[in-house]
PDB file of C-alpha atoms in Angstrom:
ATOM      1  CA  UNK A  14      45.235 103.108 180.934  1.00  0.00           C
ATOM      2  CA  UNK A  15      47.113 101.288 183.687  1.00  0.00           C
ATOM      3  CA  UNK A  16      44.920 100.454 186.713  1.00  0.00           C
ATOM      4  CA  UNK A  17      47.602 101.628 189.181  1.00  0.00           C
ATOM      5  CA  UNK A  18      47.751 105.065 187.566  1.00  0.00           C
ATOM      6  CA  UNK A  19      43.962 105.410 187.638  1.00  0.00           C
ATOM      7  CA  UNK A  20      43.839 104.237 191.264  1.00  0.00           C
ATOM      8  CA  UNK A  21      46.671 106.582 192.271  1.00  0.00           C
ATOM      9  CA  UNK A  22      45.010 109.544 190.547  1.00  0.00           C
ATOM     10  CA  UNK A  23      41.686 108.753 192.228  1.00  0.00           C
ATOM     11  CA  UNK A  24      43.332 108.487 195.633  1.00  0.00           C
ATOM     12  CA  UNK A  25      45.159 111.798 195.108  1.00  0.00           C
ATOM     13  CA  UNK A  26      41.983 113.612 194.053  1.00  0.00           C
ATOM     14  CA  UNK A  27      39.967 112.103 196.904  1.00  0.00           C
ATOM     15  CA  UNK A  28      42.737 112.823 199.403  1.00  0.00           C
ATOM     16  CA  UNK A  29      42.845 116.444 198.278  1.00  0.00           C
ATOM     17  CA  UNK A  30      39.103 116.738 198.753  1.00  0.00           C
ATOM     18  CA  UNK A  31      39.274 114.993 202.118  1.00  0.00           C
ATOM     19  CA  UNK A  32      42.070 117.327 203.183  1.00  0.00           C
ATOM     20  CA  UNK A  33      40.118 120.395 202.165  1.00  0.00           C
ATOM     21  CA  UNK A  34      37.020 119.250 204.030  1.00  0.00           C
ATOM     22  CA  UNK A  35      38.820 118.068 207.150  1.00  0.00           C
ATOM     23  CA  UNK A  36      42.007 120.107 207.306  1.00  0.00           C
ATOM     24  CA  UNK A  37      43.477 120.557 210.789  1.00  0.00           C
ATOM     25  CA  UNK A  38      42.291 123.399 212.925  1.00  0.00           C
ATOM     26  CA  UNK A  39      45.210 125.726 213.738  1.00  0.00           C
ATOM     27  CA  UNK A  40      46.514 125.150 217.246  1.00  0.00           C
ATOM     28  CA  UNK A  41      45.391 121.499 217.373  1.00  0.00           C
ATOM     29  CA  UNK A  42      48.057 118.888 218.060  1.00  0.00           C
ATOM     30  CA  UNK A  43      46.560 115.518 217.104  1.00  0.00           C
ATOM     31  CA  UNK A  44      49.772 113.618 217.839  1.00  0.00           C
ATOM     32  CA  UNK A  45      50.010 114.860 221.408  1.00  0.00           C
ATOM     33  CA  UNK A  46      46.315 114.217 222.100  1.00  0.00           C
ATOM     34  CA  UNK A  47      46.612 110.715 220.634  1.00  0.00           C
ATOM     35  CA  UNK A  48      49.759 109.933 222.618  1.00  0.00           C
ATOM     36  CA  UNK A  49      47.985 110.859 225.846  1.00  0.00           C
ATOM     37  CA  UNK A  50      45.000 108.614 225.151  1.00  0.00           C
ATOM     38  CA  UNK A  51      47.248 105.701 224.107  1.00  0.00           C
ATOM     39  CA  UNK A  52      49.211 105.969 227.335  1.00  0.00           C
ATOM     40  CA  UNK A  53      46.034 105.459 229.358  1.00  0.00           C
ATOM     41  CA  UNK A  54      44.712 102.468 227.387  1.00  0.00           C
ATOM     42  CA  UNK A  55      44.890  99.560 229.839  1.00  0.00           C
ATOM     43  CA  UNK A  56      44.332  96.925 227.154  1.00  0.00           C
ATOM     44  CA  UNK A  57      47.016  98.131 224.699  1.00  0.00           C
ATOM     45  CA  UNK A  58      49.126  95.276 223.327  1.00  0.00           C
ATOM     46  CA  UNK A  59      52.220  97.320 222.439  1.00  0.00           C
ATOM     47  CA  UNK A  60      53.779 100.480 223.775  1.00  0.00           C
ATOM     48  CA  UNK A  61      54.802 102.993 221.111  1.00  0.00           C
ATOM     49  CA  UNK A  62      56.190 106.441 220.570  1.00  0.00           C
ATOM     50  CA  UNK A  63      53.800 108.752 218.754  1.00  0.00           C
ATOM     51  CA  UNK A  64      55.775 111.288 216.710  1.00  0.00           C
ATOM     52  CA  UNK A  65      54.777 114.723 215.530  1.00  0.00           C
ATOM     53  CA  UNK A  66      52.801 113.756 212.430  1.00  0.00           C
ATOM     54  CA  UNK A  67      52.264 115.525 209.127  1.00  0.00           C
ATOM     55  CA  UNK A  68      49.028 117.289 208.239  1.00  0.00           C
ATOM     56  CA  UNK A  69      48.108 114.409 205.897  1.00  0.00           C
ATOM     57  CA  UNK A  70      48.681 111.907 208.705  1.00  0.00           C
ATOM     58  CA  UNK A  71      46.508 114.033 211.013  1.00  0.00           C
ATOM     59  CA  UNK A  72      43.625 113.479 208.605  1.00  0.00           C
ATOM     60  CA  UNK A  73      44.327 109.750 208.750  1.00  0.00           C
ATOM     61  CA  UNK A  74      44.480 109.929 212.556  1.00  0.00           C
ATOM     62  CA  UNK A  75      40.967 111.371 212.703  1.00  0.00           C
ATOM     63  CA  UNK A  76      39.600 108.718 210.328  1.00  0.00           C
ATOM     64  CA  UNK A  77      41.437 105.960 212.223  1.00  0.00           C
ATOM     65  CA  UNK A  78      39.989 107.200 215.531  1.00  0.00           C
ATOM     66  CA  UNK A  79      36.480 107.137 214.058  1.00  0.00           C
ATOM     67  CA  UNK A  80      36.606 103.858 212.142  1.00  0.00           C
ATOM     68  CA  UNK A  81      39.459 101.673 213.452  1.00  0.00           C
ATOM     69  CA  UNK A  82      40.488 102.535 217.016  1.00  0.00           C
ATOM     70  CA  UNK A  83      37.538 100.762 218.639  1.00  0.00           C
ATOM     71  CA  UNK A  84      39.171  97.468 217.644  1.00  0.00           C
ATOM     72  CA  UNK A  85      42.825  98.318 216.906  1.00  0.00           C
ATOM     73  CA  UNK A  86      43.280 100.749 219.825  1.00  0.00           C
ATOM     74  CA  UNK A  87      44.414 104.347 219.903  1.00  0.00           C
ATOM     75  CA  UNK A  88      47.256 104.870 217.426  1.00  0.00           C
ATOM     76  CA  UNK A  89      47.081 101.231 216.311  1.00  0.00           C
ATOM     77  CA  UNK A  90      48.488  99.739 219.552  1.00  0.00           C
ATOM     78  CA  UNK A  91      45.991  96.864 219.440  1.00  0.00           C
ATOM     79  CA  UNK A  92      43.486  95.859 222.102  1.00  0.00           C
ATOM     80  CA  UNK A  93      44.003  92.770 224.199  1.00  0.00           C
ATOM     81  CA  UNK A  94      41.307  90.252 223.329  1.00  0.00           C
ATOM     82  CA  UNK A  95      39.945  92.451 220.515  1.00  0.00           C
ATOM     83  CA  UNK A  96      42.363  93.145 217.622  1.00  0.00           C
ATOM     84  CA  UNK A  97      46.108  93.198 216.860  1.00  0.00           C
ATOM     85  CA  UNK A  98      48.441  96.191 216.932  1.00  0.00           C
ATOM     86  CA  UNK A  99      49.164  97.729 213.549  1.00  0.00           C
ATOM     87  CA  UNK A 100      52.340  99.287 214.924  1.00  0.00           C
ATOM     88  CA  UNK A 101      54.112  95.948 214.783  1.00  0.00           C
ATOM     89  CA  UNK A 102      56.788  94.346 212.598  1.00  0.00           C
ATOM     90  CA  UNK A 103      54.164  92.000 211.099  1.00  0.00           C
ATOM     91  CA  UNK A 104      52.553  95.018 209.416  1.00  0.00           C
ATOM     92  CA  UNK A 105      55.750  96.486 207.965  1.00  0.00           C
ATOM     93  CA  UNK A 106      55.386  97.545 204.323  1.00  0.00           C
ATOM     94  CA  UNK A 107      57.438  94.599 203.059  1.00  0.00           C
ATOM     95  CA  UNK A 108      55.090  92.063 204.639  1.00  0.00           C
ATOM     96  CA  UNK A 109      51.723  93.835 204.552  1.00  0.00           C
ATOM     97  CA  UNK A 110      51.846  96.410 201.801  1.00  0.00           C
ATOM     98  CA  UNK A 111      49.409  99.285 201.498  1.00  0.00           C
ATOM     99  CA  UNK A 112      47.082  97.238 199.290  1.00  0.00           C
ATOM    100  CA  UNK A 113      46.770  94.663 202.104  1.00  0.00           C
ATOM    101  CA  UNK A 114      45.404  97.404 204.380  1.00  0.00           C
ATOM    102  CA  UNK A 115      42.989  98.544 201.687  1.00  0.00           C
ATOM    103  CA  UNK A 116      41.721  95.020 201.009  1.00  0.00           C
ATOM    104  CA  UNK A 117      41.367  94.238 204.730  1.00  0.00           C
ATOM    105  CA  UNK A 118      39.328  97.394 205.349  1.00  0.00           C
ATOM    106  CA  UNK A 119      37.108  96.949 202.289  1.00  0.00           C
ATOM    107  CA  UNK A 120      36.642  93.173 202.225  1.00  0.00           C
ATOM    108  CA  UNK A 121      37.709  91.929 205.644  1.00  0.00           C
ATOM    109  CA  UNK A 122      40.437  89.347 206.164  1.00  0.00           C
ATOM    110  CA  UNK A 123      40.746  85.843 207.576  1.00  0.00           C
ATOM    111  CA  UNK A 124      42.748  85.554 210.793  1.00  0.00           C
ATOM    112  CA  UNK A 125      46.284  84.463 209.955  1.00  0.00           C
ATOM    113  CA  UNK A 126      48.829  85.999 212.352  1.00  0.00           C
ATOM    114  CA  UNK A 127      46.899  86.585 215.560  1.00  0.00           C
ATOM    115  CA  UNK A 128      44.263  84.701 217.594  1.00  0.00           C
ATOM    116  CA  UNK A 129      41.609  87.437 217.345  1.00  0.00           C
ATOM    117  CA  UNK A 130      39.446  85.840 214.684  1.00  0.00           C
ATOM    118  CA  UNK A 131      38.546  87.188 211.270  1.00  0.00           C
ATOM    119  CA  UNK A 132      38.397  90.934 210.636  1.00  0.00           C
ATOM    120  CA  UNK A 133      35.089  92.022 209.092  1.00  0.00           C
ATOM    121  CA  UNK A 134      35.004  94.731 206.414  1.00  0.00           C
ATOM    122  CA  UNK A 135      34.756  98.286 207.734  1.00  0.00           C
ATOM    123  CA  UNK A 136      31.269  99.563 206.788  1.00  0.00           C
ATOM    124  CA  UNK A 137      31.273 102.588 204.495  1.00  0.00           C
ATOM    125  CA  UNK A 138      35.046 103.104 204.404  1.00  0.00           C
ATOM    126  CA  UNK A 139      36.385 104.551 201.143  1.00  0.00           C
ATOM    127  CA  UNK A 140      39.672 103.990 199.324  1.00  0.00           C
ATOM    128  CA  UNK A 141      40.603 107.615 200.007  1.00  0.00           C
ATOM    129  CA  UNK A 142      39.988 107.181 203.738  1.00  0.00           C
ATOM    130  CA  UNK A 143      42.113 104.027 203.826  1.00  0.00           C
ATOM    131  CA  UNK A 144      44.837 105.945 201.982  1.00  0.00           C
ATOM    132  CA  UNK A 145      44.832 108.609 204.686  1.00  0.00           C
ATOM    133  CA  UNK A 146      44.882 105.931 207.410  1.00  0.00           C
ATOM    134  CA  UNK A 147      47.850 104.244 205.713  1.00  0.00           C
ATOM    135  CA  UNK A 148      49.749 107.555 205.710  1.00  0.00           C
ATOM    136  CA  UNK A 149      49.077 107.872 209.443  1.00  0.00           C
ATOM    137  CA  UNK A 150      49.997 104.273 210.327  1.00  0.00           C
ATOM    138  CA  UNK A 151      53.161 104.294 208.204  1.00  0.00           C
ATOM    139  CA  UNK A 152      54.408 107.508 209.866  1.00  0.00           C
ATOM    140  CA  UNK A 153      53.944 105.991 213.315  1.00  0.00           C
ATOM    141  CA  UNK A 154      55.554 102.732 212.183  1.00  0.00           C
ATOM    142  CA  UNK A 155      58.641 104.574 210.893  1.00  0.00           C
ATOM    143  CA  UNK A 156      58.936 106.486 214.169  1.00  0.00           C
ATOM    144  CA  UNK A 157      58.969 103.128 215.957  1.00  0.00           C
ATOM    145  CA  UNK A 158      61.615 101.518 213.754  1.00  0.00           C
ATOM    146  CA  UNK A 159      59.228  99.619 211.477  1.00  0.00           C
ATOM    147  CA  UNK A 160      60.176 100.178 207.840  1.00  0.00           C
TER     148      UNK A 160
END
């Protein structure tokens, strides 16, 4: 069977399970809470608009906040002296596809666009979690004109 089909099916099953276990609490607006924290980040590299995000992206937002925001800033705006913004033309799907995000999170990546040094692998992150993070990042990118 084709590897892409197996991978896609695994991601879908894992995403469904992740959604069920971490579905949004009614009355919670993750996008608005995230936009407020991003606006107060003094070391943000870029300024962005955070849209109303889908329920799937809200799952990704929670995972991103727990596993990525320490380096990449709230909503992927980057942190001066720490890590680059993911809401940036360099990370558009045509240049850094979804698989690039997965490989970077799982295996780390050598510095090649920014002067922040190499990115280490993210300990314990799963393919399903990266899939949810990608959904979140791509929605914010689209809202900021990055296709």
